Amino acid sequence: MPYKLLFVCLGNICRSPSAENIMNYLIEQAGWSDRIICDSAGTSSYHIGSSPDRRMSAAAATKLGIKLHGQARQFHQQDFQDFDLILAMDRANYEDILSVARTEIYDHKVRLMCEFCSRHTLKEVPDPYYGGPDGFNQVIDLLVDACEGLLTYVINQQ
Ligand code: 4NP
């Protein structure tokens, strides 16, 4: 059975689709595509069905040369059963995810994305939505760092 990762932010149009697509890019490079599956979701319903934000896609294209694929969906209760690990972009996302669970048995599946960073010291992936291009570039830098650490972690779990 492949290991299943779910990346979660507020809108599922900036940070979590970037995390999903960057992770897939690293997984492909490492040759682990058949053993690790990625998806993303938002805690809110604001942007259900939307493509990734244009400003986020531009930063991913410029900094990494990758396209961001996906359509926003909302995080739901079933995700706790369906995924092995759920990565929250910030603490508000983390709390919102746990509040969807009606039990504590899934708490161990939920982690903060920045726990997996080794070069950056920020504890959360900042919400870039109302800021300028620097915020979107910073999201990419943080997520590359976190995704590299996460890939090592998952490979060591297998
Ligand atoms: P995301 O960014 O959570 O990284 O997708 C946001 C997208 C939309 C909004 C806030 C953050 N919004 O308020 O609509």
PDB file of C-alpha atoms and ligand atoms in Angstrom:
ATOM      1  CA  MET A   1       0.000   0.000   0.000  1.00  0.00           C
ATOM      2  CA  PRO A   2       1.426   3.424  -0.899  1.00  0.00           C
ATOM      3  CA  TYR A   3       2.015   5.933   1.901  1.00  0.00           C
ATOM      4  CA  LYS A   4      -0.539   8.761   1.685  1.00  0.00           C
ATOM      5  CA  LEU A   5       0.229  12.404   2.482  1.00  0.00           C
ATOM      6  CA  LEU A   6      -2.324  15.223   2.721  1.00  0.00           C
ATOM      7  CA  PHE A   7      -1.213  18.877   2.766  1.00  0.00           C
ATOM      8  CA  VAL A   8      -3.670  21.333   4.323  1.00  0.00           C
ATOM      9  CA  CYS A   9      -3.937  25.145   4.420  1.00  0.00           C
ATOM     10  CA  LEU A  10      -6.873  27.578   4.609  1.00  0.00           C
ATOM     11  CA  GLY A  11      -7.903  28.066   0.983  1.00  0.00           C
ATOM     12  CA  ASN A  12      -6.147  25.168  -0.808  1.00  0.00           C
ATOM     13  CA  ILE A  13      -5.087  27.587  -3.551  1.00  0.00           C
ATOM     14  CA  CYS A  14      -1.653  28.807  -2.346  1.00  0.00           C
ATOM     15  CA  ARG A  15       0.379  26.868   0.229  1.00  0.00           C
ATOM     16  CA  SER A  16      -1.042  23.329   0.219  1.00  0.00           C
ATOM     17  CA  PRO A  17      -1.209  22.881  -3.584  1.00  0.00           C
ATOM     18  CA  SER A  18       2.387  24.144  -3.707  1.00  0.00           C
ATOM     19  CA  ALA A  19       3.397  21.612  -1.068  1.00  0.00           C
ATOM     20  CA  GLU A  20       1.592  18.821  -2.964  1.00  0.00           C
ATOM     21  CA  ASN A  21       3.196  19.675  -6.310  1.00  0.00           C
ATOM     22  CA  ILE A  22       6.692  20.267  -4.884  1.00  0.00           C
ATOM     23  CA  MET A  23       6.452  16.960  -3.008  1.00  0.00           C
ATOM     24  CA  ASN A  24       5.373  15.138  -6.161  1.00  0.00           C
ATOM     25  CA  TYR A  25       8.310  16.703  -8.010  1.00  0.00           C
ATOM     26  CA  LEU A  26      10.775  15.456  -5.353  1.00  0.00           C
ATOM     27  CA  ILE A  27       9.105  12.033  -5.166  1.00  0.00           C
ATOM     28  CA  GLU A  28       9.419  11.634  -8.931  1.00  0.00           C
ATOM     29  CA  GLN A  29      13.098  12.650  -8.877  1.00  0.00           C
ATOM     30  CA  ALA A  30      13.721  10.100  -6.107  1.00  0.00           C
ATOM     31  CA  GLY A  31      11.903   7.342  -8.027  1.00  0.00           C
ATOM     32  CA  TRP A  32       9.257   6.805  -5.305  1.00  0.00           C
ATOM     33  CA  SER A  33       6.146   7.699  -7.347  1.00  0.00           C
ATOM     34  CA  ASP A  34       4.520   4.287  -6.948  1.00  0.00           C
ATOM     35  CA  ARG A  35       4.993   4.233  -3.168  1.00  0.00           C
ATOM     36  CA  ILE A  36       3.970   7.742  -1.997  1.00  0.00           C
ATOM     37  CA  ILE A  37       0.702   9.501  -2.915  1.00  0.00           C
ATOM     38  CA  CYS A  38      -0.008  13.207  -2.284  1.00  0.00           C
ATOM     39  CA  ASP A  39      -3.171  15.289  -2.113  1.00  0.00           C
ATOM     40  CA  SER A  40      -4.114  18.679  -0.627  1.00  0.00           C
ATOM     41  CA  ALA A  41      -7.163  20.343   0.911  1.00  0.00           C
ATOM     42  CA  GLY A  42      -8.311  23.568   2.593  1.00  0.00           C
ATOM     43  CA  THR A  43      -9.951  23.954   5.987  1.00  0.00           C
ATOM     44  CA  SER A  44     -12.300  26.572   4.472  1.00  0.00           C
ATOM     45  CA  SER A  45     -14.887  26.300   1.723  1.00  0.00           C
ATOM     46  CA  TYR A  46     -13.890  29.689   0.205  1.00  0.00           C
ATOM     47  CA  HIS A  47     -12.280  28.450  -2.999  1.00  0.00           C
ATOM     48  CA  ILE A  48     -13.758  24.989  -3.632  1.00  0.00           C
ATOM     49  CA  GLY A  49     -13.155  24.005  -7.274  1.00  0.00           C
ATOM     50  CA  SER A  50     -10.577  26.743  -7.927  1.00  0.00           C
ATOM     51  CA  SER A  51      -7.184  26.269  -9.558  1.00  0.00           C
ATOM     52  CA  PRO A  52      -4.048  27.301  -7.649  1.00  0.00           C
ATOM     53  CA  ASP A  53      -3.612  31.092  -7.242  1.00  0.00           C
ATOM     54  CA  ARG A  54      -1.862  32.709 -10.247  1.00  0.00           C
ATOM     55  CA  ARG A  55       0.696  34.467  -8.032  1.00  0.00           C
ATOM     56  CA  MET A  56       1.571  31.146  -6.387  1.00  0.00           C
ATOM     57  CA  SER A  57       1.840  29.412  -9.770  1.00  0.00           C
ATOM     58  CA  ALA A  58       4.118  32.212 -11.015  1.00  0.00           C
ATOM     59  CA  ALA A  59       6.461  31.792  -8.026  1.00  0.00           C
ATOM     60  CA  ALA A  60       6.588  27.994  -8.496  1.00  0.00           C
ATOM     61  CA  ALA A  61       7.310  28.409 -12.224  1.00  0.00           C
ATOM     62  CA  THR A  62      10.013  31.050 -11.704  1.00  0.00           C
ATOM     63  CA  LYS A  63      11.788  29.461  -8.740  1.00  0.00           C
ATOM     64  CA  LEU A  64      11.427  25.748  -9.544  1.00  0.00           C
ATOM     65  CA  GLY A  65      10.198  25.506 -13.121  1.00  0.00           C
ATOM     66  CA  ILE A  66       7.157  23.476 -12.077  1.00  0.00           C
ATOM     67  CA  LYS A  67       3.453  23.853 -12.836  1.00  0.00           C
ATOM     68  CA  LEU A  68       0.877  23.731 -10.053  1.00  0.00           C
ATOM     69  CA  HIS A  69      -1.919  21.268 -10.807  1.00  0.00           C
ATOM     70  CA  GLY A  70      -5.083  20.856  -8.773  1.00  0.00           C
ATOM     71  CA  GLN A  71      -8.585  21.949  -7.865  1.00  0.00           C
ATOM     72  CA  ALA A  72      -9.357  23.161  -4.372  1.00  0.00           C
ATOM     73  CA  ARG A  73     -11.420  20.950  -2.069  1.00  0.00           C
ATOM     74  CA  GLN A  74     -12.351  21.186   1.582  1.00  0.00           C
ATOM     75  CA  PHE A  75     -10.793  19.016   4.289  1.00  0.00           C
ATOM     76  CA  HIS A  76     -13.306  16.506   5.663  1.00  0.00           C
ATOM     77  CA  GLN A  77     -13.600  13.878   8.411  1.00  0.00           C
ATOM     78  CA  GLN A  78     -12.936  10.956   6.037  1.00  0.00           C
ATOM     79  CA  ASP A  79      -9.421  12.319   5.386  1.00  0.00           C
ATOM     80  CA  PHE A  80      -8.338  11.048   8.812  1.00  0.00           C
ATOM     81  CA  GLN A  81      -8.996   7.480   7.668  1.00  0.00           C
ATOM     82  CA  ASP A  82      -7.741   7.957   4.121  1.00  0.00           C
ATOM     83  CA  PHE A  83      -4.301   9.481   4.838  1.00  0.00           C
ATOM     84  CA  ASP A  84      -1.282   8.325   6.824  1.00  0.00           C
ATOM     85  CA  LEU A  85       0.038  11.816   7.554  1.00  0.00           C
ATOM     86  CA  ILE A  86      -1.693  15.232   7.431  1.00  0.00           C
ATOM     87  CA  LEU A  87       0.561  18.267   7.183  1.00  0.00           C
ATOM     88  CA  ALA A  88      -0.801  21.609   8.441  1.00  0.00           C
ATOM     89  CA  MET A  89       0.787  24.760   7.036  1.00  0.00           C
ATOM     90  CA  ASP A  90       0.181  26.879  10.163  1.00  0.00           C
ATOM     91  CA  ARG A  91      -1.128  26.521  13.706  1.00  0.00           C
ATOM     92  CA  ALA A  92      -4.613  27.747  12.821  1.00  0.00           C
ATOM     93  CA  ASN A  93      -4.831  25.033  10.143  1.00  0.00           C
ATOM     94  CA  TYR A  94      -3.571  22.508  12.721  1.00  0.00           C
ATOM     95  CA  GLU A  95      -6.289  23.456  15.230  1.00  0.00           C
ATOM     96  CA  ASP A  96      -8.988  23.541  12.531  1.00  0.00           C
ATOM     97  CA  ILE A  97      -8.008  20.054  11.329  1.00  0.00           C
ATOM     98  CA  LEU A  98      -8.167  18.630  14.863  1.00  0.00           C
ATOM     99  CA  SER A  99     -11.553  20.268  15.437  1.00  0.00           C
ATOM    100  CA  VAL A 100     -12.995  18.251  12.513  1.00  0.00           C
ATOM    101  CA  ALA A 101     -12.099  15.005  14.319  1.00  0.00           C
ATOM    102  CA  ARG A 102     -14.686  13.896  16.835  1.00  0.00           C
ATOM    103  CA  THR A 103     -12.074  11.824  18.650  1.00  0.00           C
ATOM    104  CA  GLU A 104      -8.409  12.128  19.625  1.00  0.00           C
ATOM    105  CA  ILE A 105      -7.388   8.885  17.930  1.00  0.00           C
ATOM    106  CA  TYR A 106      -6.150  10.657  14.798  1.00  0.00           C
ATOM    107  CA  ASP A 107      -4.142  13.383  16.566  1.00  0.00           C
ATOM    108  CA  HIS A 108      -0.879  11.528  15.900  1.00  0.00           C
ATOM    109  CA  LYS A 109      -1.466  11.778  12.132  1.00  0.00           C
ATOM    110  CA  VAL A 110      -1.449  15.600  12.142  1.00  0.00           C
ATOM    111  CA  ARG A 111       1.854  17.517  12.075  1.00  0.00           C
ATOM    112  CA  LEU A 112       3.054  21.039  11.319  1.00  0.00           C
ATOM    113  CA  MET A 113       4.830  21.198   7.940  1.00  0.00           C
ATOM    114  CA  CYS A 114       7.731  23.274   9.295  1.00  0.00           C
ATOM    115  CA  GLU A 115       8.703  20.456  11.696  1.00  0.00           C
ATOM    116  CA  PHE A 116      10.379  18.910   8.650  1.00  0.00           C
ATOM    117  CA  CYS A 117      12.493  21.968   7.749  1.00  0.00           C
ATOM    118  CA  SER A 118      16.225  21.745   8.338  1.00  0.00           C
ATOM    119  CA  ARG A 119      17.465  25.075   6.900  1.00  0.00           C
ATOM    120  CA  HIS A 120      14.651  27.408   7.999  1.00  0.00           C
ATOM    121  CA  THR A 121      13.648  28.260  11.570  1.00  0.00           C
ATOM    122  CA  LEU A 122      10.090  29.546  10.936  1.00  0.00           C
ATOM    123  CA  LYS A 123       7.524  27.357  12.708  1.00  0.00           C
ATOM    124  CA  GLU A 124       4.673  28.052  10.268  1.00  0.00           C
ATOM    125  CA  VAL A 125       4.317  28.583   6.508  1.00  0.00           C
ATOM    126  CA  PRO A 126       3.029  32.203   6.418  1.00  0.00           C
ATOM    127  CA  ASP A 127      -0.220  32.913   4.579  1.00  0.00           C
ATOM    128  CA  PRO A 128       0.873  34.810   1.428  1.00  0.00           C
ATOM    129  CA  TYR A 129      -2.640  35.690   0.168  1.00  0.00           C
ATOM    130  CA  TYR A 130      -2.839  39.372   1.113  1.00  0.00           C
ATOM    131  CA  GLY A 131       0.860  40.161   0.593  1.00  0.00           C
ATOM    132  CA  GLY A 132       3.285  40.790  -2.266  1.00  0.00           C
ATOM    133  CA  PRO A 133       5.495  38.514  -4.391  1.00  0.00           C
ATOM    134  CA  ASP A 134       8.115  38.091  -1.636  1.00  0.00           C
ATOM    135  CA  GLY A 135       5.591  36.153   0.430  1.00  0.00           C
ATOM    136  CA  PHE A 136       4.929  33.710  -2.397  1.00  0.00           C
ATOM    137  CA  ASN A 137       8.663  33.221  -2.989  1.00  0.00           C
ATOM    138  CA  GLN A 138       9.181  32.590   0.717  1.00  0.00           C
ATOM    139  CA  VAL A 139       6.454  29.919   0.656  1.00  0.00           C
ATOM    140  CA  ILE A 140       8.325  28.087  -2.119  1.00  0.00           C
ATOM    141  CA  ASP A 141      11.666  28.239  -0.253  1.00  0.00           C
ATOM    142  CA  LEU A 142      10.129  26.975   2.990  1.00  0.00           C
ATOM    143  CA  LEU A 143       8.215  24.204   1.264  1.00  0.00           C
ATOM    144  CA  VAL A 144      11.242  22.893  -0.650  1.00  0.00           C
ATOM    145  CA  ASP A 145      13.099  22.623   2.667  1.00  0.00           C
ATOM    146  CA  ALA A 146      10.149  20.963   4.439  1.00  0.00           C
ATOM    147  CA  CYS A 147       9.378  18.597   1.541  1.00  0.00           C
ATOM    148  CA  GLU A 148      12.993  17.403   1.429  1.00  0.00           C
ATOM    149  CA  GLY A 149      12.865  16.594   5.152  1.00  0.00           C
ATOM    150  CA  LEU A 150       9.449  15.011   4.780  1.00  0.00           C
ATOM    151  CA  LEU A 151      10.609  12.775   1.923  1.00  0.00           C
ATOM    152  CA  THR A 152      13.516  11.504   4.039  1.00  0.00           C
ATOM    153  CA  TYR A 153      11.093  10.885   6.932  1.00  0.00           C
ATOM    154  CA  VAL A 154       8.610   8.947   4.783  1.00  0.00           C
ATOM    155  CA  ILE A 155      11.316   6.857   3.098  1.00  0.00           C
ATOM    156  CA  ASN A 156      12.631   5.934   6.557  1.00  0.00           C
ATOM    157  CA  GLN A 157       9.115   4.854   7.599  1.00  0.00           C
ATOM    158  CA  GLN A 158       8.802   2.411   4.669  1.00  0.00           C
TER     159      GLN A 158
HETATM  160  P1  4NP B   1      -3.865  29.362   1.282  1.00  0.00           P
HETATM  161  O1  4NP B   1      -4.006  30.948   1.083  1.00  0.00           O
HETATM  162  O2  4NP B   1      -4.548  29.026   2.606  1.00  0.00           O
HETATM  163  O3  4NP B   1      -2.389  29.156   1.338  1.00  0.00           O
HETATM  164  O4  4NP B   1      -4.539  28.734   0.089  1.00  0.00           O
HETATM  165  C1  4NP B   1      -5.221  31.639   1.206  1.00  0.00           C
HETATM  166  C2  4NP B   1      -6.128  31.614   0.167  1.00  0.00           C
HETATM  167  C3  4NP B   1      -7.316  32.319   0.284  1.00  0.00           C
HETATM  168  C4  4NP B   1      -7.574  33.039   1.440  1.00  0.00           C
HETATM  169  C5  4NP B   1      -6.664  33.063   2.483  1.00  0.00           C
HETATM  170  C6  4NP B   1      -5.482  32.342   2.364  1.00  0.00           C
HETATM  171  N1  4NP B   1      -8.784  33.782   1.543  1.00  0.00           N
HETATM  172  O5  4NP B   1      -8.969  34.456   2.570  1.00  0.00           O
HETATM  173  O6  4NP B   1      -9.620  33.747   0.606  1.00  0.00           O
END
